[in-house]
mmCIF file of C-alpha atoms and ligand atoms in Angstrom:
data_model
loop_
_atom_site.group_PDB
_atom_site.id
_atom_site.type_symbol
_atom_site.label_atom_id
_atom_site.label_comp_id
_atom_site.label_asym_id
_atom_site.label_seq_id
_atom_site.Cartn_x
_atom_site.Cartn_y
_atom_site.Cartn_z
ATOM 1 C CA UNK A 1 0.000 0.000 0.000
ATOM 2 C CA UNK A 2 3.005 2.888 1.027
ATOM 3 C CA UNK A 3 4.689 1.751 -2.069
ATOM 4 C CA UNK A 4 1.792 2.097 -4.614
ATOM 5 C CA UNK A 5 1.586 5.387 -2.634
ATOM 6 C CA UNK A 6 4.873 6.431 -2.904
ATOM 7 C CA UNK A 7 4.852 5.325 -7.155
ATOM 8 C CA UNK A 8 1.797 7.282 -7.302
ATOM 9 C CA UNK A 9 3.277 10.685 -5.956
ATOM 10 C CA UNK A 10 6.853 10.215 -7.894
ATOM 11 C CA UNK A 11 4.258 9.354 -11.024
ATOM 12 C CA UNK A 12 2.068 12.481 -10.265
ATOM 13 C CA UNK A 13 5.237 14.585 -9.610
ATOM 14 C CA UNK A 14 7.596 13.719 -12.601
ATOM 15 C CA UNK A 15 4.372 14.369 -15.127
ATOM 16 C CA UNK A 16 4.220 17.577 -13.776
ATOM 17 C CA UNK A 17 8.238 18.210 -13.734
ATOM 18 C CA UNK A 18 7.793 17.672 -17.724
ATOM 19 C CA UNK A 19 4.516 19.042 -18.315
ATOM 20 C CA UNK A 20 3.610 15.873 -20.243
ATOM 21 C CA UNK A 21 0.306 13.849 -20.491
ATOM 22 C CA UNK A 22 0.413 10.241 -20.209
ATOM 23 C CA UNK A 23 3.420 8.454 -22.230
ATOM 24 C CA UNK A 24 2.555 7.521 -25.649
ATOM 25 C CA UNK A 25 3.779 3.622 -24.931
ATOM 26 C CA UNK A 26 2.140 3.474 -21.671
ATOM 27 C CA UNK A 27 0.136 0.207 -21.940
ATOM 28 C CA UNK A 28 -3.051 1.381 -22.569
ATOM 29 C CA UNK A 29 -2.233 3.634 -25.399
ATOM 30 C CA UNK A 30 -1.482 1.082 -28.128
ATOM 31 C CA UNK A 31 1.999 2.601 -30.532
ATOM 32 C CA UNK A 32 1.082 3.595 -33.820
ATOM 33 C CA UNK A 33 3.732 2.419 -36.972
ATOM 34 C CA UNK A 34 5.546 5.158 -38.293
ATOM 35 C CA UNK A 35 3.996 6.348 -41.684
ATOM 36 C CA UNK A 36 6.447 7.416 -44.426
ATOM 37 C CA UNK A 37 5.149 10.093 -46.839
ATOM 38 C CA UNK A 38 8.977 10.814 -48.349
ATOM 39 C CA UNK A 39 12.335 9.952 -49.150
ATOM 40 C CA UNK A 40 15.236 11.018 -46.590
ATOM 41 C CA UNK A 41 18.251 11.688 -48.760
ATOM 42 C CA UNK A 42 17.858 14.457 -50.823
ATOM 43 C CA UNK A 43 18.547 12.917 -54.879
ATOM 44 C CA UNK A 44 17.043 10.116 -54.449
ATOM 45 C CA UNK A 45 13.809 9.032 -56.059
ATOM 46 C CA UNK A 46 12.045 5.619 -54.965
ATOM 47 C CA UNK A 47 9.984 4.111 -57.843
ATOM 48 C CA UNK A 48 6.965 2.513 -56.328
ATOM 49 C CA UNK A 49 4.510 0.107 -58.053
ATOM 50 C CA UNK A 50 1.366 -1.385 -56.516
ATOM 51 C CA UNK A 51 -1.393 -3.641 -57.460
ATOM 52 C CA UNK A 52 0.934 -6.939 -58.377
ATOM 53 C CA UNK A 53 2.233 -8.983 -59.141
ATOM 54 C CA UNK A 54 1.321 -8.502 -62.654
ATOM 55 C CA UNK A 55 2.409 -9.061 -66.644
ATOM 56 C CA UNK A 56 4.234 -6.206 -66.764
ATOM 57 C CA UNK A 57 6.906 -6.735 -63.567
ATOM 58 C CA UNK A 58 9.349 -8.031 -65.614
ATOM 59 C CA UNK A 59 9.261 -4.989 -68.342
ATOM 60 C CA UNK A 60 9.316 -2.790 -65.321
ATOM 61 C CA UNK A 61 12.232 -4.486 -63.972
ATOM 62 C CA UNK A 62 14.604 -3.964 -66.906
ATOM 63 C CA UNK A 63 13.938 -0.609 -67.335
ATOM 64 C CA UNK A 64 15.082 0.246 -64.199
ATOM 65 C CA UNK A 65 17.886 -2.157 -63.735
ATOM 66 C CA UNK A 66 19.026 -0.913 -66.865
ATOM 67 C CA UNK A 67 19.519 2.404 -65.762
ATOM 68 C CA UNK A 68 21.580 1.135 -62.901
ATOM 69 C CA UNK A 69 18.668 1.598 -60.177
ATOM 70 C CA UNK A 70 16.037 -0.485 -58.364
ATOM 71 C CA UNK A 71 12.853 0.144 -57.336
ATOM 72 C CA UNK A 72 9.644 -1.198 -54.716
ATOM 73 C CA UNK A 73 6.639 -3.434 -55.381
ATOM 74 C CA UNK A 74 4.023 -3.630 -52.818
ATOM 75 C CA UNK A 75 2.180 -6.476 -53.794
ATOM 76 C CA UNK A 76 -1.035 -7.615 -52.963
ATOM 77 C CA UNK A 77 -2.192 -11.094 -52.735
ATOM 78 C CA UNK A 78 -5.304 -11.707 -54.227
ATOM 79 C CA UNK A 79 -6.076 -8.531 -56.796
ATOM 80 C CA UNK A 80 -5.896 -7.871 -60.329
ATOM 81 C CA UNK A 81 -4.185 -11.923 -60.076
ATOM 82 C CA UNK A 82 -3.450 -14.433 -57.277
ATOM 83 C CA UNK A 83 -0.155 -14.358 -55.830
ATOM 84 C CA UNK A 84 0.392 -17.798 -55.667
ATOM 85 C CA UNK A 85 -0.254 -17.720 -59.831
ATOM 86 C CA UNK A 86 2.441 -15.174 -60.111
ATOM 87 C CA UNK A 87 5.157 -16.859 -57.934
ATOM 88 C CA UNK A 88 7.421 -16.665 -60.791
ATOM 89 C CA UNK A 89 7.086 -12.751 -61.067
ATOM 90 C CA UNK A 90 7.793 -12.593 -57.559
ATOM 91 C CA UNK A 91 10.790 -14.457 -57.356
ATOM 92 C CA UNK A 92 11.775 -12.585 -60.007
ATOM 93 C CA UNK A 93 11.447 -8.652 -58.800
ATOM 94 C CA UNK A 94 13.595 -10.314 -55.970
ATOM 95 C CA UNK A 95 16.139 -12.365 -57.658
ATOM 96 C CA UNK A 96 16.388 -8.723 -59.323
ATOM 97 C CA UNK A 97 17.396 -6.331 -56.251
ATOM 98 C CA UNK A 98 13.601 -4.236 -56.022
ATOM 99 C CA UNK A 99 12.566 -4.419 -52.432
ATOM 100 C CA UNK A 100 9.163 -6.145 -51.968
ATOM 101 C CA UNK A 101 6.740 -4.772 -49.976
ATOM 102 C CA UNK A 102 2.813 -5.704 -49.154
ATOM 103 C CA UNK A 103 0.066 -3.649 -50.281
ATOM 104 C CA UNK A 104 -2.115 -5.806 -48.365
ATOM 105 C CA UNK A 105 -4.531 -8.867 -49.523
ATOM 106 C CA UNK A 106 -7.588 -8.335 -51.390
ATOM 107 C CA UNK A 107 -7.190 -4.404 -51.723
ATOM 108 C CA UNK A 108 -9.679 -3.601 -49.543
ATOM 109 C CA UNK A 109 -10.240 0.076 -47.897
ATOM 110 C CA UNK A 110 -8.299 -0.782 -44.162
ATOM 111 C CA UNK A 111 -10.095 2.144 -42.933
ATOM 112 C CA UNK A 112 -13.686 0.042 -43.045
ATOM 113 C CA UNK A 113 -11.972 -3.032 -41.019
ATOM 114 C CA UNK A 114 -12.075 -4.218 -37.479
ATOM 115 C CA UNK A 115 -8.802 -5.285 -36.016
ATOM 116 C CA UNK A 116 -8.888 -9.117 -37.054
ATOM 117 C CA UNK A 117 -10.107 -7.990 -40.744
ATOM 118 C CA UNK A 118 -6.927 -6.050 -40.992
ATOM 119 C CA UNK A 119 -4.691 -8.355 -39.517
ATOM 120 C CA UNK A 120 -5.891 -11.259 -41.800
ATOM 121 C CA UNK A 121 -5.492 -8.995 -44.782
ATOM 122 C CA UNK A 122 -1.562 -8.428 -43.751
ATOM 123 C CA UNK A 123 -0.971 -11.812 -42.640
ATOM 124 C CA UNK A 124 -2.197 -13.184 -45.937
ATOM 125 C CA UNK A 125 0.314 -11.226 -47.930
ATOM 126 C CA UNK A 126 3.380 -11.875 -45.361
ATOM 127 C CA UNK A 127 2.570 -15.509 -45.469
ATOM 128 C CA UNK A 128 2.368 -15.943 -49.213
ATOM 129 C CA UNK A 129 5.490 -13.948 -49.627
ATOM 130 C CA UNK A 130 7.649 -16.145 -46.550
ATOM 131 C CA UNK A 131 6.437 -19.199 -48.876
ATOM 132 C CA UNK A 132 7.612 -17.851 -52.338
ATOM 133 C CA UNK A 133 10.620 -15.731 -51.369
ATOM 134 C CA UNK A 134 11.504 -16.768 -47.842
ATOM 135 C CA UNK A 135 11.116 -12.676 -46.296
ATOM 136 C CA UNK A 136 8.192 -10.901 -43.771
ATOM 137 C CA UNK A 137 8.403 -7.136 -45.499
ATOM 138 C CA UNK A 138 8.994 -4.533 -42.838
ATOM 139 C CA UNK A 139 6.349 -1.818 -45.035
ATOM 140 C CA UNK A 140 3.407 -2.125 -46.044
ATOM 141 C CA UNK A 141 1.404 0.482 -48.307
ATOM 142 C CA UNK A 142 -2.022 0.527 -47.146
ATOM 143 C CA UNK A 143 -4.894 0.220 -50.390
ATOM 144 C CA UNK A 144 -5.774 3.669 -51.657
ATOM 145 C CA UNK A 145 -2.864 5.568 -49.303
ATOM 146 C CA UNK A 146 -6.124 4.839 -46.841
ATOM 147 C CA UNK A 147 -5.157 4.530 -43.106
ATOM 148 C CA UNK A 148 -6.290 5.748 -39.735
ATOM 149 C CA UNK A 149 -4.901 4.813 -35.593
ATOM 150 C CA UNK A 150 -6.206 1.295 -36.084
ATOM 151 C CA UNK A 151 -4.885 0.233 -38.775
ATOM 152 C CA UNK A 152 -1.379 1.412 -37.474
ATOM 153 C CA UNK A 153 -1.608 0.160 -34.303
ATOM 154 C CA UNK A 154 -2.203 -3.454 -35.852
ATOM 155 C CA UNK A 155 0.448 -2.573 -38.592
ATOM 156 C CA UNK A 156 2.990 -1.679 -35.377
ATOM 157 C CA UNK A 157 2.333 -5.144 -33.987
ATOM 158 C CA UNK A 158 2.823 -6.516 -37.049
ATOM 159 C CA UNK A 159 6.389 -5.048 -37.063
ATOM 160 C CA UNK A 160 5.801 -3.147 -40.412
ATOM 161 C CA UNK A 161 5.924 0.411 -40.744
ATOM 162 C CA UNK A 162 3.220 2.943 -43.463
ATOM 163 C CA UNK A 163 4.811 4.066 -46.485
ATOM 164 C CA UNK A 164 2.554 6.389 -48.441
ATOM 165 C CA UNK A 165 4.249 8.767 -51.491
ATOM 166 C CA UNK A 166 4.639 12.593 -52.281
ATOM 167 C CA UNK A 167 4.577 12.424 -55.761
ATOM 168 C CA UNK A 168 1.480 9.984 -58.054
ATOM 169 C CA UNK A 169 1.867 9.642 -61.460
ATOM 170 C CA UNK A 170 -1.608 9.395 -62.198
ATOM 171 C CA UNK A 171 -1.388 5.875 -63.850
ATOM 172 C CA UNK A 172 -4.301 5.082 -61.693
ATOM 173 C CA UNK A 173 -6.837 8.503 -61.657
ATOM 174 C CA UNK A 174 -6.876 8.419 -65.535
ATOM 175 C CA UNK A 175 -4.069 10.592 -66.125
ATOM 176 C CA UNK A 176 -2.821 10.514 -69.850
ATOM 177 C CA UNK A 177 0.514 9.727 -70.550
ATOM 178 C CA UNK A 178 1.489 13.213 -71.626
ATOM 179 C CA UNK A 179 0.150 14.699 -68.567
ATOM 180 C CA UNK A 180 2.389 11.893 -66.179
ATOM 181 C CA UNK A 181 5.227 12.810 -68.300
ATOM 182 C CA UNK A 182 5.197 16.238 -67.639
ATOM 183 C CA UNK A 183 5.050 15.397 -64.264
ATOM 184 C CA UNK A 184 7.850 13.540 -63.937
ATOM 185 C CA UNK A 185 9.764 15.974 -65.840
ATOM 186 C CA UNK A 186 8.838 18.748 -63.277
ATOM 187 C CA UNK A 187 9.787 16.481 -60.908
ATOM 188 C CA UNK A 188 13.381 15.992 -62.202
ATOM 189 C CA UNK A 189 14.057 19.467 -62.766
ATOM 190 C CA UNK A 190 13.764 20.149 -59.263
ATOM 191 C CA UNK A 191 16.703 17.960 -57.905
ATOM 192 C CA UNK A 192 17.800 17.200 -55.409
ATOM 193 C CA UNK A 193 14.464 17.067 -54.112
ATOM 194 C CA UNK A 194 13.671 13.487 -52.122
ATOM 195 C CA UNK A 195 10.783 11.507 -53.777
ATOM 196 C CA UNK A 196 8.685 8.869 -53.220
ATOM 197 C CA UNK A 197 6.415 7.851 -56.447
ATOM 198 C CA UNK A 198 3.961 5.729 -56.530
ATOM 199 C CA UNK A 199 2.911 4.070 -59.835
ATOM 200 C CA UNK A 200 0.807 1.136 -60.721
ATOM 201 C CA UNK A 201 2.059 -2.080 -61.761
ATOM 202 C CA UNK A 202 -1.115 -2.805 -63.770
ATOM 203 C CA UNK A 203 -0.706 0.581 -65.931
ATOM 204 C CA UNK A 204 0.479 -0.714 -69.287
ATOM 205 C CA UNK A 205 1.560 2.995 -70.016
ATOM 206 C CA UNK A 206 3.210 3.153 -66.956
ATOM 207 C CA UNK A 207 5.490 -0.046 -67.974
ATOM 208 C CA UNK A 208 5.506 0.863 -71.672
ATOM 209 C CA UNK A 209 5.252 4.939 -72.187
ATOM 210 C CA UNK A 210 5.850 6.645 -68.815
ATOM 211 C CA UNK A 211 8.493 4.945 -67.762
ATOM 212 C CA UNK A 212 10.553 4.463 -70.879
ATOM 213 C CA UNK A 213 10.281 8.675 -70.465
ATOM 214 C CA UNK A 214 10.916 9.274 -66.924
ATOM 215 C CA UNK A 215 13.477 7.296 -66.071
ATOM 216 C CA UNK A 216 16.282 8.322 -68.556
ATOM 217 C CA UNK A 217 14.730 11.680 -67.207
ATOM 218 C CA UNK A 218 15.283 11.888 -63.805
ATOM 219 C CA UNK A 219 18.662 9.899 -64.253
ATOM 220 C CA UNK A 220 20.100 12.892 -66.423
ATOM 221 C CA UNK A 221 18.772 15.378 -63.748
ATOM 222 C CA UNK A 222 21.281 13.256 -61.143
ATOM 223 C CA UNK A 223 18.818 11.355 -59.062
ATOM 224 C CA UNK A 224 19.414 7.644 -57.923
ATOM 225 C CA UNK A 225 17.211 5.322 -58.455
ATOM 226 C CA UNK A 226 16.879 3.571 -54.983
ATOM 227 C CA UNK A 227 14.080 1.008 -52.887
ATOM 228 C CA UNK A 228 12.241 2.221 -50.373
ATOM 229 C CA UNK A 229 13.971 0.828 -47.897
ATOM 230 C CA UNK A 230 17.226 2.565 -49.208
ATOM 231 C CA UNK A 231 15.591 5.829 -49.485
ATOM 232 C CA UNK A 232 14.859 5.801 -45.849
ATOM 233 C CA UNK A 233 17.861 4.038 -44.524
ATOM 234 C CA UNK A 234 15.844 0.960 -43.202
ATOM 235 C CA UNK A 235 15.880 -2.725 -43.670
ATOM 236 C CA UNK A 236 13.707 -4.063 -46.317
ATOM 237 C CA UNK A 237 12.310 -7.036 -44.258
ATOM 238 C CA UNK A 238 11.843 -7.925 -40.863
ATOM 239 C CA UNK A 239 12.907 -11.598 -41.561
ATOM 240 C CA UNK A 240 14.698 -12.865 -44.136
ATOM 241 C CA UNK A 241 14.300 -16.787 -44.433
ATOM 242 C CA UNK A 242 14.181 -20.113 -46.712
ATOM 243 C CA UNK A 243 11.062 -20.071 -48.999
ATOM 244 C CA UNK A 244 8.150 -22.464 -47.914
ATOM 245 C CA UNK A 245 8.111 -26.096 -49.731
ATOM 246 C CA UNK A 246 5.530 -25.469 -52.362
ATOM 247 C CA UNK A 247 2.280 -27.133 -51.500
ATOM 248 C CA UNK A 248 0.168 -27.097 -54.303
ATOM 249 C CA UNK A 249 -2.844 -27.751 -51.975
ATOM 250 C CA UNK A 250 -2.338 -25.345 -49.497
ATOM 251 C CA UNK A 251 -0.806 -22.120 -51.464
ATOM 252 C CA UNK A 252 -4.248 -21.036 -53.162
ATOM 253 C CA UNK A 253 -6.128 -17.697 -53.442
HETATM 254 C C1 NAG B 301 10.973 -5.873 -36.693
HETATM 255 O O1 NAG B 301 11.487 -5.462 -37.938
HETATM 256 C C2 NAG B 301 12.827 -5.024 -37.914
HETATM 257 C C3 NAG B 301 13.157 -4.536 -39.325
HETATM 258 O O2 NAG B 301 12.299 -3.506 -39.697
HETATM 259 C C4 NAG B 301 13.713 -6.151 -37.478
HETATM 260 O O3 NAG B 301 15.047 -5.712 -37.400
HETATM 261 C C5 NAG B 301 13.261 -6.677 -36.113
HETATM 262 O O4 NAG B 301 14.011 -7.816 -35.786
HETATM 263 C C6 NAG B 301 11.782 -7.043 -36.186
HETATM 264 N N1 NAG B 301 11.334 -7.425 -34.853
HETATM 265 C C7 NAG B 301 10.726 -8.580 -34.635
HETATM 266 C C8 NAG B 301 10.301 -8.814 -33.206
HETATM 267 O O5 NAG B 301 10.518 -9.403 -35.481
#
């Protein structure tokens, strides 16, 4: 009893001494993941593509790796195709040095999920990607940019932080190609000038037009093109492992 008094008054006392409400990772304030909106080094762009895997990853892929760089795919599991189907495309990006990340399973708006909902729809993704790569991604791009307390509070217990962008293409709001052009171009005039683009795996301009543009583009302005995980000076992955054995029975959308 004099001790829980005692804690009490030193308690009472110190949050006065600081002028400071109750700690943000007391127990019953659950932490929120960090959300990424940018880059950190200035020169640096980070090349983002969501909504695969998909047909294009591969064309993708050598465009960037040809200009020297690498760039992110948050993939989801079970959207425009099924993961498992795409297995190939995944090994692939990774065999290829772009940082995989999860854009969650079934692209649904997190914001509209309970707890469990969202949980299932990251644990999906992380488990399909420890059986066809072997890794648990540290980020994870939520569907839509969409995100509020509760989805970061589950995303910080899942160990992976937000990663959102400051600079969209279009590819997916029915932007032409001329118009995402000129964006990137404004874009690359303006370096060094951290950025973090998001694009969409699934745009066949993107893979075909925009890119073949902006790339050479913002490589003659001096940026580098670097993963996420580069661009903020993180690890990619929060495990990196041996792939699952493939069970064709088990490893279905
Ligand atoms: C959480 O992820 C980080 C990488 O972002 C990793 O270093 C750490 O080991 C992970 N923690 C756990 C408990 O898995």
């Amino acid at each position: 009893m004099l001790a829980s008094l005692v804690f009490i008054v030193v308690t009472a006392a110190c949050a006065a001494a600081t002028g400071m409400g109750p700690r943000a990772d007391a127990p019953d304030v659950p932490p929120l993941a960090t959300v990424y909106k940018s880059c950190k080094n200035k020169g640096d762009v980070a090349l983002t593509f969501d909504d695969g895997p998909y047909d294009y990853l591969e064309d993708i892929s050598k465009a960037l790796v040809a200009a020297g760089g690498h760039g992110t795919f948050f993939f989801n599991g079970n959207n425009f195709r099924c993961i498992y189907n795409m297995a190939d495309k995944v090994k692939y990006a990774h065999a290829h040095g772009h940082m995989i990340g999860s854009h969650t399973y079934a692209h649904k708006d997190l914001t509209t999920l309970t707890s469990d909902q969202i949980h299932n729809e990251m644990w999906l993704v992380e488990q399909a990607l420890q059986r066809i790569i072997g890794v648990t991604p540290a980020f994870m791009r939520p569907p839509y940019g969409l995100y509020n307390d509760l989805v970061r509070q589950v995303s910080d217990v899942r160990n992976q932080s937000l990663v959102i962008w400051d600079f969209d293409s279009g590819d997916s709001t029915g932007s032409s190609v001329a118009n995402s052009e000129a964006l990137y171009a404004a874009v690359a005039s303006k370096h060094p000038n951290n950025v973090l683009a998001v694009n969409h795996e699934t745009s066949e301009t993107t893979a075909y037009q925009v890119l073949p543009y902006a790339i050479p583009k913002l490589k003659a302005a001096g940026y580098k093109l670097v993963t996420v995980a580069e661009c903020l000076g993180l690890p990619a992955y929060q495990h990196v492992g041996t792939p699952g054995t493939p069970d064709p029975n088990t490893w279905k959308c």
